[in-house]
């Protein structure tokens, strides 16, 4: 299960980045969000949102094993009811900030370049599948892909 | 200071002095932000009678407290200055991603003073501020320069830039940003050009703190949901403001052939529906906007592809209708020309239409135009005249000062159809059968601009021939709508998606931790309106009077030629009646000056 995009719909409004930082850090800063949008203007005039597909490469390259896929929650602990700040959702690789040594290896190795370092913290910012961005994305770019379904 | 950056960045281009000042508490509490800030700062800091294109003029770039926050449409920024078009307070707001980026760099306001002795651009990367050489960007188009600067500095920089028209001090030169957003009105691009300031490039990585983040999350989510579920949302996403073109023609309010008519026979060839089929490649939003009214488009001409955002409704009206360019590909190309040259499509369209009518009437001829037949409907003629204007070459030099000055110089009765109020060209609504809209243009504080009070829907609702009582709604709108410019948000979520006004005091209170009521916001907005009136009076004290608020003679001399409003014109005495009622309701005297009691009430 991971966040996926229909890039053709993206309008570049950055609401997803805004809510991501507000939800996770209680402040507003698109540069502290776990997704990003590339814009190619003036030609061909497209937006390319990039999001984490939970491929787990970050976990495999982490030298201190700070990134892991927590055990699958029980079905009644549905993802929407949870609190991302308490430690992630079904299908999300999560960084243990106690273990993380801030080496940045995961950020460098991320194939989609959607792990971010910000000067405020040594722990990278990574999508925890909180899904807060989905309903506020007006054009409907963001959705959950569940390959088991 | 919650929600605000808390700082003013002041840059003097004459002596390269850069300073950072705290945002004064009194300015925040009385003027909120955005256009409130710029009005107060310019009133206080500019000497009376200065040359708008001289070293003493200043440019104020002001975001609002909601700019850059989790609020629908929170991407608006005000550029303000003493306008070279009106010789009074002028401002223009711009969307895109500049307001938010300035806030993330830690500033609310940038004040630009002086004149650089060589072309420069202002580089802002959080607290690293530099005035950099702009030699390599000189003479380049606005779109081209933005692309070059992004390549040179990095894509994450947000850029405000002028084109050749701004460099050559064309009095309706705009400031461009985000490949299609413009601070179009009142000629502030010319002020940038006069200062030798080609661009402003901003990058910010700081966080904005708000008083109650959980509450903002809750209210913000609700506000976004309200926008998205509105029945009109899909049409706005698909067509943006171009969806207004059909409606406006059906109302007979579409400026056509220099406001000779209010109906363009080819409107269906330039409407939003046609754009969807022919030109639109993408929907493009400003920061935080759920409706994405920007329509990014592509056209082809002489085997070359051109990309441009638009045409928006105003461009469709002022170049499509007013210059009679009745083909969507020609119109898209015309939009591209203006954007690349850095010309406001509203005033630019009006100036071209004025010149075309002068040509039609024999006031100017081929000798003046460099051999070109300056006919309505001819895209090549339009391109030719825009190029001359942007270089101030030949008749372009005369037209580059706007229709008011051009008509004064040309004479031969051309002032009667120079469509402006106070020196600012009238934007895209024919209003001879819409008294509230007409009054709105007459009394707008920056000259004839629609966005302070888009009152035409009120005319349609209560009667298009009714004059009495129209002032009330115009004044209400003139107070409500500028609040968005003060908060740093777009008004369209409220206007078009009926997002409740109740959200705004809530949003400002949970983000700033202050405690405003809607009435207090309105009071503050009225204060700004009156302050701008005082600016106008101060600049023209010897000859100030109600004639400043009169529309051009065409409004009462010529009936609309065709369409649903055919034959409509307004009697001069009705124009005075409109003003009498308006002044009285505002607490102004018969000459349109705020009374001492009104100023006292507003704390001015």
XYZ file of C-alpha atoms in Angstrom:
753
model
C 0.000 0.000 0.000
C 1.412 3.362 -0.972
C 0.595 6.879 -2.113
C 0.354 7.171 -5.877
C -0.314 10.017 -8.270
C -2.094 10.868 -11.476
C 0.423 13.497 -12.540
C -1.689 14.726 -15.451
C -4.108 16.267 -12.955
C -1.584 18.185 -10.842
C -2.008 21.984 -10.820
C 1.084 22.740 -8.749
C -0.888 24.369 -5.913
C 1.315 22.810 -3.194
C -1.596 22.284 -0.785
C -0.279 18.739 -0.236
C 3.097 20.094 0.859
C 1.457 22.620 3.127
C -0.778 20.170 4.958
C 2.050 17.648 5.223
C 4.209 20.072 7.190
C 1.289 21.394 9.228
C 0.125 17.913 10.193
C 3.527 16.507 11.055
C 5.418 19.510 12.396
C 2.619 21.890 13.463
C 4.118 24.577 11.310
C 3.887 25.479 7.647
C 6.786 24.888 5.354
C 6.571 23.080 1.991
C 10.258 22.306 2.359
C 9.394 20.172 5.355
C 7.029 17.903 3.479
C 7.396 14.273 2.460
C 6.482 14.849 -1.162
C 7.373 17.397 -3.795
C 6.291 18.793 -7.144
C 8.582 19.384 -10.096
C 7.447 22.006 -12.547
C 8.644 22.200 -16.128
C 7.852 25.640 -17.473
C 7.577 27.340 -19.859
C 7.746 24.147 -21.951
C 5.953 21.760 -21.847
C 4.102 23.279 -18.910
C 3.661 20.207 -16.746
C 3.760 19.411 -13.059
C 5.286 16.180 -11.836
C 4.442 15.365 -8.257
C 6.832 12.913 -6.664
C 5.709 10.763 -3.757
C 7.074 7.872 -1.742
C 6.080 4.467 -3.098
C 7.257 2.700 0.077
C 9.742 0.625 -1.919
C 11.856 0.125 1.211
C 15.221 0.841 -0.357
C 15.753 3.426 2.384
C 15.418 0.654 4.941
C 17.820 -1.604 3.092
C 20.549 1.044 2.823
C 20.237 2.428 6.362
C 23.495 1.547 8.165
C 21.908 1.679 11.631
C 18.643 -0.068 10.755
C 16.590 2.940 11.777
C 13.999 2.452 9.029
C 11.526 -0.394 9.145
C 8.096 -1.527 8.128
C 6.207 -1.936 11.403
C 4.046 -5.005 11.854
C 0.748 -4.851 10.042
C -1.935 -3.387 12.303
C -5.116 -5.290 13.021
C -7.920 -4.668 10.505
C -9.996 -2.732 13.008
C -7.113 -0.345 13.574
C -7.897 1.185 10.211
C -5.394 3.626 8.840
C -7.693 6.615 8.722
C -8.332 6.477 12.441
C -4.701 6.559 13.442
C -2.314 9.360 14.263
C 0.703 9.541 11.968
C 2.731 11.315 14.590
C 2.510 8.290 16.829
C 4.289 6.087 14.335
C 2.942 5.438 10.894
C 0.303 3.534 9.053
C -0.115 0.231 7.333
C 2.429 -0.153 4.569
C 4.626 2.764 5.579
C 8.331 2.506 6.250
C 9.008 4.556 9.335
C 12.200 6.192 10.593
C 13.058 5.617 14.245
C 14.418 9.034 15.149
C 16.188 7.595 18.207
C 18.215 5.247 16.037
C 18.756 7.570 13.053
C 22.269 9.036 12.963
C 21.448 11.553 10.234
C 23.966 10.133 7.755
C 21.686 10.902 4.810
C 22.331 7.618 3.026
C 18.597 6.978 2.574
C 18.094 10.461 1.106
C 20.881 9.871 -1.399
C 19.665 6.385 -2.340
C 15.944 7.082 -2.575
C 15.075 6.188 -6.194
C 12.297 8.766 -6.421
C 14.154 11.406 -4.374
C 11.329 11.921 -1.946
C 13.195 11.812 1.333
C 14.246 15.245 2.440
C 16.692 16.807 4.841
C 15.883 20.166 6.339
C 18.178 22.326 8.464
C 15.742 22.075 11.397
C 16.501 18.383 12.047
C 19.041 15.698 11.228
C 16.304 13.096 10.762
C 15.079 12.932 7.159
C 11.463 13.628 6.347
C 9.634 10.645 4.906
C 6.056 9.806 3.943
C 4.310 7.845 6.706
C 1.095 7.315 4.724
C -0.969 9.532 6.992
C -3.162 10.305 3.951
C -3.884 13.866 5.089
C -2.890 15.202 1.676
C -5.439 13.157 -0.264
C -8.761 14.867 0.533
C -7.368 18.406 0.202
C -5.892 17.718 -3.230
C -8.681 19.362 -5.211
C -7.880 17.981 -8.665
C -7.597 14.450 -7.268
C -3.960 13.742 -8.073
C -3.204 11.712 -4.965
C -4.644 8.307 -4.160
C -3.780 5.114 -2.312
C -2.632 2.192 -4.354
C -3.059 -1.143 -2.683
C -1.584 -3.934 -4.750
C -3.245 -6.532 -2.549
C -6.645 -5.375 -3.732
C 4.728 37.126 15.658
C 2.432 34.260 14.613
C 1.499 33.904 10.920
C 3.639 36.867 9.896
C 7.294 36.726 8.894
C 7.748 39.626 11.301
C 10.241 41.557 9.207
C 10.459 44.284 6.596
C 13.334 44.067 4.138
C 14.389 47.475 2.849
C 16.699 47.753 -0.133
C 18.039 51.027 -1.475
C 19.333 50.644 -5.019
C 21.024 54.072 -5.075
C 23.489 53.258 -2.304
C 23.148 49.454 -2.084
C 22.013 49.743 1.522
C 20.123 46.704 2.765
C 18.364 46.775 6.111
C 15.937 44.620 8.023
C 13.346 46.219 10.278
C 10.826 44.656 12.617
C 7.238 44.805 11.398
C 5.634 47.574 13.512
C 2.791 46.387 15.760
C 0.639 49.437 14.939
C 0.921 48.700 11.221
C -0.182 45.105 11.848
C -3.114 45.920 14.103
C -4.490 48.778 11.977
C -3.638 47.629 8.457
C -3.507 43.773 8.676
C -1.189 43.194 5.717
C -0.850 43.264 1.932
C -2.477 46.301 0.448
C -3.121 47.734 3.891
C 0.611 47.744 4.560
C 1.511 49.196 1.184
C -1.079 51.992 1.398
C 0.131 53.135 4.821
C 3.844 52.817 4.033
C 3.591 54.745 0.761
C 1.390 57.462 2.279
C 3.910 57.926 5.077
C 7.126 57.592 3.154
C 6.523 59.264 -0.224
C 6.806 63.005 -0.607
C 3.968 64.691 -2.494
C 4.544 65.473 -6.140
C 7.460 63.132 -6.751
C 8.080 61.641 -10.177
C 6.766 58.049 -10.174
C 9.726 57.115 -12.376
C 12.270 58.993 -10.273
C 14.580 57.952 -7.451
C 12.183 59.116 -4.740
C 9.441 56.685 -5.616
C 9.375 53.348 -3.826
C 7.970 49.924 -4.569
C 6.317 48.099 -1.702
C 5.936 44.352 -2.057
C 3.596 43.151 0.670
C 2.276 39.724 1.581
C -0.553 39.187 4.034
C -0.826 37.209 7.247
C -2.558 34.305 5.477
C -0.116 34.214 2.533
C 1.702 30.899 2.479
C -0.559 29.238 5.054
C -2.936 26.281 4.797
C -5.805 28.420 3.525
C -7.591 28.235 0.147
C -6.059 30.737 -2.267
C -3.340 31.919 0.112
C -0.963 32.940 -2.639
C -1.602 36.633 -3.125
C 0.944 39.413 -3.001
C 0.582 43.168 -3.465
C 2.966 45.275 -5.526
C 2.394 48.966 -4.838
C 3.969 52.263 -5.768
C 3.096 55.746 -6.871
C 1.634 54.856 -10.241
C 3.068 56.393 -13.419
C -0.384 55.867 -14.984
C -2.392 57.784 -12.378
C 0.204 59.807 -10.448
C -1.393 58.516 -7.296
C -1.352 55.397 -5.144
C -1.319 52.338 -7.363
C -1.219 48.671 -6.574
C -1.686 45.373 -8.267
C -1.913 41.937 -6.779
C -0.290 38.846 -8.137
C -0.775 35.151 -7.494
C 1.630 32.332 -8.110
C 4.162 31.303 -5.489
C 5.902 34.533 -4.649
C 3.916 35.702 -1.608
C 4.439 32.349 0.090
C 8.141 32.200 -0.766
C 8.758 35.703 0.609
C 7.106 34.618 3.844
C 9.185 31.430 4.000
C 12.271 33.623 3.574
C 11.135 35.401 6.740
C 9.689 38.656 5.407
C 6.262 40.210 5.126
C 7.258 43.286 3.178
C 10.025 44.297 0.798
C 10.525 48.023 0.213
C 12.620 48.992 -2.790
C 14.014 52.499 -2.919
C 16.330 54.568 -5.126
C 17.672 53.879 -8.595
C 20.523 51.598 -9.503
C 23.087 52.997 -11.929
C 23.154 49.702 -13.825
C 20.667 46.882 -14.407
C 20.430 44.656 -11.350
C 18.285 42.011 -9.793
C 17.532 41.455 -6.149
C 18.614 38.082 -4.791
C 16.931 36.891 -1.595
C 17.854 33.511 -0.153
C 16.534 33.554 3.424
C 18.832 36.069 5.153
C 21.307 36.251 2.297
C 20.370 39.390 0.368
C 22.354 40.636 -2.594
C 21.948 43.195 -5.352
C 23.316 41.387 -8.381
C 24.253 42.412 -11.892
C 21.453 41.786 -14.404
C 23.339 42.750 -17.566
C 22.828 39.383 -19.253
C 19.048 39.542 -18.790
C 18.630 43.063 -20.183
C 16.248 43.427 -23.082
C 15.090 39.832 -22.705
C 11.427 38.935 -22.541
C 9.757 38.298 -19.202
C 9.113 34.604 -19.864
C 12.629 34.126 -21.231
C 14.221 35.931 -18.282
C 12.309 33.884 -15.730
C 13.469 30.709 -17.455
C 17.082 31.957 -17.513
C 17.041 32.960 -13.853
C 15.589 29.610 -12.820
C 18.352 27.912 -14.780
C 21.013 30.142 -13.224
C 19.795 30.119 -9.621
C 17.831 26.900 -9.275
C 14.248 25.932 -9.920
C 13.213 26.487 -6.314
C 13.673 30.255 -6.674
C 10.482 32.206 -7.243
C 11.013 35.086 -9.635
C 9.311 38.423 -10.309
C 10.516 39.957 -13.517
C 9.862 42.734 -16.013
C 10.091 42.499 -19.778
C 11.346 45.077 -22.298
C 8.214 47.201 -21.765
C 9.111 47.651 -18.105
C 12.728 48.409 -18.942
C 11.512 51.099 -21.340
C 9.112 52.533 -18.733
C 5.909 51.818 -20.609
C 3.284 53.141 -18.208
C 1.268 49.938 -18.321
C 4.194 47.554 -17.993
C 3.467 44.657 -15.677
C 5.500 42.520 -13.298
C 5.465 38.841 -14.235
C 5.945 35.691 -12.226
C 5.438 31.942 -12.488
C 5.203 31.896 -16.298
C 1.825 33.504 -16.519
C 0.937 35.456 -13.403
C 1.145 39.238 -13.532
C 0.869 42.243 -11.273
C -0.638 43.897 -14.285
C -2.236 47.143 -13.290
C -1.020 50.667 -12.610
C 2.340 50.341 -14.358
C 4.539 49.178 -11.516
C 6.634 47.298 -14.076
C 7.679 50.730 -15.351
C 8.689 51.753 -11.835
C 10.859 48.642 -11.616
C 12.325 49.532 -15.000
C 13.000 53.093 -13.894
C 14.878 51.698 -10.898
C 16.938 49.492 -13.223
C 15.593 46.488 -11.341
C 15.063 43.649 -13.801
C 13.961 40.991 -11.349
C 13.496 39.824 -7.785
C 14.450 36.222 -7.021
C 13.384 34.668 -3.732
C 14.008 31.393 -1.963
C 12.845 30.658 1.578
C 13.197 27.552 3.709
C 11.903 28.846 7.031
C 8.715 27.688 8.705
C 5.689 29.812 9.434
C 4.365 29.343 12.936
C 0.702 29.865 13.683
C -1.036 30.422 17.007
C -3.192 27.292 16.879
C -1.953 24.749 14.314
C -4.544 22.092 15.204
C -7.375 24.546 14.730
C -5.910 25.767 11.432
C -5.717 22.164 10.257
C -9.358 21.636 11.174
C -10.744 24.876 9.696
C -8.478 24.730 6.652
C -9.639 21.204 5.792
C -13.250 22.275 6.058
C -12.659 25.323 3.859
C -10.940 23.246 1.173
C -13.745 20.686 1.299
C -16.346 23.462 0.892
C -14.550 24.752 -2.205
C -14.193 21.340 -3.815
C -17.819 20.325 -3.325
C -19.263 23.523 -4.844
C -21.157 22.879 -8.110
C -19.179 25.588 -9.947
C -15.815 24.125 -8.947
C -15.447 21.844 -11.980
C -16.180 24.614 -14.468
C -13.546 26.801 -12.806
C -11.015 23.993 -12.846
C -11.715 23.346 -16.526
C -12.022 26.861 -17.903
C -10.976 29.344 -15.224
C -12.044 32.929 -15.777
C -12.505 32.160 -19.496
C -15.811 30.627 -18.441
C -17.053 34.217 -18.016
C -16.684 35.099 -21.732
C -19.980 33.557 -22.856
C -21.890 35.014 -19.927
C -20.469 38.476 -20.422
C -21.505 38.538 -24.070
C -24.962 37.321 -23.173
C -25.135 40.263 -20.757
C -23.892 42.719 -23.385
C -21.000 43.641 -21.110
C -18.084 42.481 -23.275
C -15.952 45.461 -24.357
C -15.776 45.355 -28.120
C -13.870 47.575 -30.579
C -12.740 50.059 -27.963
C -16.032 49.936 -26.078
C -18.040 50.857 -29.162
C -20.078 47.753 -28.418
C -20.730 45.411 -25.507
C -21.095 42.305 -27.611
C -18.467 40.576 -29.758
C -19.956 38.649 -32.652
C -17.072 36.139 -32.574
C -17.129 35.513 -28.827
C -17.854 31.823 -29.240
C -14.571 31.455 -31.098
C -12.551 32.681 -28.116
C -14.540 31.217 -25.241
C -13.429 28.784 -22.580
C -15.132 25.932 -24.442
C -12.953 26.566 -27.480
C -9.840 26.838 -25.333
C -10.607 23.414 -23.853
C -10.741 21.909 -27.343
C -7.949 23.873 -28.966
C -5.290 25.281 -26.673
C -5.310 24.232 -23.023
C -2.547 21.813 -22.063
C -2.767 22.011 -18.289
C -4.532 23.542 -15.316
C -2.235 25.784 -13.321
C -2.871 26.948 -9.797
C -1.448 29.653 -7.610
C -0.215 28.645 -4.175
C -2.897 26.934 -2.128
C -5.638 27.219 -4.699
C -8.245 24.476 -5.124
C -9.776 25.949 -8.299
C -6.668 26.435 -10.491
C -8.078 29.139 -12.750
C -4.795 29.374 -14.672
C -5.166 27.666 -18.045
C -1.796 26.862 -19.488
C -2.055 26.883 -23.254
C -0.143 26.182 -26.416
C -0.515 27.616 -29.866
C 1.405 27.303 -33.092
C 2.343 30.097 -35.440
C 4.696 30.028 -38.433
C 5.814 26.534 -37.438
C 6.767 27.626 -33.954
C 5.099 26.603 -30.710
C 4.197 29.204 -28.104
C 3.275 28.452 -24.524
C 1.387 30.926 -22.381
C -0.988 30.984 -19.445
C -4.304 32.231 -20.721
C -6.091 33.996 -22.140
C -7.933 34.837 -18.967
C -11.306 36.553 -19.185
C -9.783 40.026 -18.960
C -7.414 39.272 -21.834
C -10.250 37.781 -23.867
C -12.275 40.939 -23.219
C -9.589 43.565 -23.750
C -7.698 41.966 -26.645
C -10.317 39.496 -27.924
C -13.356 41.783 -27.863
C -11.854 45.228 -27.585
C -9.340 44.702 -30.421
C -11.739 42.268 -32.158
C -9.268 39.375 -32.282
C -11.841 36.637 -32.884
C -9.692 33.546 -33.183
C -8.442 31.597 -30.180
C -5.013 30.903 -31.660
C -4.485 34.555 -32.584
C -5.676 35.583 -29.142
C -3.407 33.081 -27.399
C -0.504 34.402 -29.446
C -1.460 38.013 -28.568
C -1.447 36.976 -24.910
C 2.027 35.489 -25.392
C 3.322 38.698 -27.006
C 2.095 40.819 -24.102
C 3.445 38.404 -21.492
C 6.862 38.198 -23.105
C 7.105 41.978 -23.613
C 5.796 42.524 -20.084
C 2.653 44.473 -20.959
C -0.577 44.418 -18.940
C -3.107 42.786 -21.270
C -5.922 44.981 -19.906
C -4.322 48.369 -20.504
C -2.348 47.011 -23.445
C -5.560 45.803 -25.078
C -7.287 49.105 -24.360
C -4.388 51.131 -25.776
C -4.279 49.024 -28.953
C -8.069 49.328 -29.309
C -7.837 53.092 -28.817
C -5.147 53.295 -31.509
C -7.257 51.128 -33.842
C -10.230 53.444 -33.397
C -7.984 56.459 -34.013
C -6.875 54.743 -37.219
C -10.467 53.973 -38.174
C -11.380 57.643 -37.662
C -8.345 58.945 -39.543
C -6.787 60.550 -36.465
C -3.684 58.523 -37.150
C -2.722 56.970 -40.464
C -0.168 54.698 -42.113
C 2.521 57.371 -41.854
C 2.190 57.161 -38.067
C 2.065 53.397 -37.857
C 5.110 52.632 -39.986
C 3.033 51.574 -42.963
C 0.853 49.106 -41.084
C -2.920 49.155 -41.444
C -3.944 49.355 -37.834
C -7.285 47.616 -38.202
C -9.487 45.993 -35.613
C -9.199 42.228 -35.772
C -5.715 42.087 -37.259
C -3.306 40.127 -35.090
C -0.310 41.337 -37.129
C -1.313 44.933 -36.499
C -1.696 44.159 -32.800
C 1.733 42.549 -32.636
C 3.283 45.453 -34.526
C 1.829 48.072 -32.208
C 2.824 46.142 -29.059
C 6.386 45.873 -30.337
C 6.507 49.620 -31.043
C 5.085 50.369 -27.597
C 7.521 48.098 -25.786
C 10.451 49.821 -27.534
C 8.828 53.282 -27.302
C 9.419 53.600 -31.011
C 7.489 55.941 -33.315
C 3.818 56.107 -32.375
C 4.596 53.454 -29.769
C 6.275 56.171 -27.707
C 3.050 58.170 -27.621
C 0.895 55.126 -26.848
C 3.292 53.881 -24.158
C 1.999 56.585 -21.832
C -1.521 55.119 -21.873
C -4.753 56.330 -23.482
C -5.204 59.429 -21.313
C -1.881 61.024 -22.193
C -1.971 59.747 -25.783
C -5.395 61.324 -26.319
C -4.261 64.626 -24.818
C -1.401 64.712 -27.318
C -3.360 63.445 -30.324
C -6.365 65.719 -29.760
C -9.059 65.674 -32.472
C -11.677 64.502 -30.011
C -9.845 61.284 -29.185
C -10.138 61.963 -25.446
C -13.868 61.270 -25.782
C -13.124 57.608 -26.451
C -9.947 57.230 -24.383
C -11.417 54.630 -22.058
C -9.911 55.320 -18.645
C -10.681 56.797 -15.245
C -7.903 58.701 -13.428
C -5.438 57.586 -16.103
C -5.968 53.851 -15.667
C -7.614 52.070 -18.590
C -11.030 50.526 -17.861
C -10.895 46.746 -17.534
C -13.171 44.171 -19.147
C -16.764 45.189 -18.446
C -18.884 47.436 -20.644
C -20.980 49.204 -18.026
C -23.300 51.671 -19.733
C -26.185 49.466 -18.678
C -24.731 48.510 -15.328
C -24.701 51.585 -13.085
C -23.170 49.828 -10.070
C -20.333 48.509 -12.229
C -19.898 51.951 -13.766
C -19.770 53.546 -10.320
C -17.301 50.922 -9.257
C -14.978 51.878 -12.126
C -15.486 55.597 -11.475
C -14.599 55.386 -7.812
C -11.996 52.629 -7.698
C -9.058 53.907 -5.686
C -6.379 52.942 -8.221
C -8.280 54.007 -11.359
C -10.724 51.992 -13.424
C -10.227 48.433 -12.241
C -12.932 45.820 -11.755
C -11.541 43.848 -8.876
C -12.372 46.255 -6.034
C -16.087 45.948 -6.709
C -17.277 43.496 -9.318
C -20.766 44.915 -9.007
C -22.236 43.941 -12.358
C -23.931 40.897 -10.838
C -25.714 43.284 -8.465
C -26.933 45.331 -11.448
C -28.283 42.184 -13.030
C -29.913 41.090 -9.777
C -31.693 44.337 -8.860
C -32.224 46.009 -12.227
C -29.836 47.339 -14.816
C -31.690 50.627 -15.263
C -31.908 51.332 -11.554
C -29.511 54.004 -10.299
C -30.740 54.771 -6.789
C -29.290 52.622 -4.047
C -26.439 51.208 -6.144
C -23.818 52.970 -4.024
C -24.598 50.800 -1.027
C -23.528 47.561 -2.682
C -20.550 49.182 -4.413
C -19.244 50.478 -1.082
C -19.855 47.113 0.599
C -17.845 45.388 -2.116
C -15.134 48.048 -1.974
C -14.666 47.126 1.659
C -15.079 43.349 1.462
C -12.949 42.607 -1.585
C -9.822 44.521 -0.561
C -9.786 42.481 2.663
C -8.566 39.543 0.607
C -5.716 41.700 -0.696
C -4.906 42.647 2.891
C -4.986 39.032 4.109
C -2.887 37.838 1.178
C -5.517 35.511 -0.236
C -7.475 35.319 -3.454
C -11.093 36.479 -3.492
C -12.310 33.973 -6.077
C -13.029 31.196 -3.574
C -15.549 33.568 -2.004
C -16.853 35.144 -5.214
C -17.180 32.026 -7.332
C -17.327 29.081 -4.918
C -19.277 30.944 -2.231
C -16.760 30.089 0.464
C -18.316 31.693 3.528
C -16.894 35.037 4.626
C -17.165 33.713 8.187
C -14.029 31.668 7.563
C -11.785 34.701 7.260
C -11.965 36.185 10.762
C -11.664 32.617 12.091
C -8.625 31.931 9.943
C -6.870 35.157 10.815
C -7.575 34.653 14.502
C -6.382 31.038 14.748
C -3.261 31.835 12.757
C -2.279 35.196 14.270
C -3.655 34.615 17.755
C -5.375 37.977 17.522
C -9.046 38.598 17.854
C -10.625 40.324 14.879
C -14.303 40.415 14.065
C -15.481 40.751 10.460
C -16.636 44.282 11.307
C -13.135 45.171 12.432
C -11.657 43.801 9.228
C -14.185 45.859 7.259
C -13.361 48.941 9.307
C -9.682 48.443 8.530
C -10.501 48.046 4.857
C -12.500 51.291 4.901
C -9.507 52.987 6.542
C -7.305 51.871 3.634
C -9.883 53.078 1.113
C -9.981 56.527 2.679
C -6.224 56.678 3.051
C -5.839 56.054 -0.673
C -8.370 58.821 -1.325
C -6.231 61.143 0.797
C -3.204 60.151 -1.294
C -5.085 61.120 -4.467
C -6.224 64.442 -2.996
C -2.749 65.227 -1.677
C -1.254 64.718 -5.128
C -3.846 66.891 -6.869
C -4.830 69.389 -4.219
C -5.052 72.395 -6.549
C -7.549 70.911 -8.953
C -9.069 68.006 -7.048
C -12.772 67.507 -7.465
C -15.451 65.111 -8.558
C -14.223 65.271 -12.146
C -11.551 62.779 -11.039
C -14.367 60.245 -10.726
C -16.000 60.917 -14.098
C -15.987 58.225 -16.769
C -14.892 59.010 -20.336
C -17.365 60.914 -22.509
C -18.233 57.816 -24.552
C -20.280 56.577 -21.589
C -22.810 59.426 -21.924
C -22.309 60.416 -25.574
C -22.415 57.132 -27.509
C -24.924 54.355 -27.141
C -23.651 50.758 -27.146
C -23.709 49.768 -30.812
C -24.845 46.144 -30.835
C -25.933 43.210 -28.697
C -28.159 42.895 -25.629
C -27.284 46.382 -24.341
C -27.532 48.118 -27.733
C -28.472 51.771 -27.465
C -27.585 52.081 -23.786
C -25.852 55.185 -22.553
C -25.861 57.082 -19.296
C -27.102 60.627 -18.788
C -24.549 62.986 -17.332
C -26.920 64.025 -14.559
C -27.316 60.371 -13.590
C -23.548 60.111 -13.256
C -23.641 63.041 -10.843
C -26.527 61.466 -8.970
C -24.530 58.266 -8.604
C -21.626 60.251 -7.199
C -23.827 62.345 -4.886
C -25.257 59.204 -3.311
C -21.866 57.511 -3.159
C -20.094 60.474 -1.515
C -22.858 60.901 0.975
C -22.864 57.238 1.963
C -19.100 57.303 2.333
C -19.105 60.376 4.547
C -17.350 62.443 1.878
C -18.241 66.010 0.863
C -19.776 66.997 -2.472
C -16.346 67.155 -4.071
C -15.458 63.673 -2.979
C -13.238 64.590 -0.042
C -13.548 62.576 3.174
C -15.033 64.761 5.897
C -13.049 65.399 9.104
C -15.678 63.359 11.016
C -15.149 60.359 8.742
C -11.379 60.594 9.082
C -11.674 60.809 12.838
C -13.937 57.762 12.908
C -11.310 55.840 10.961
C -8.414 57.063 13.075
C -6.795 58.892 10.166
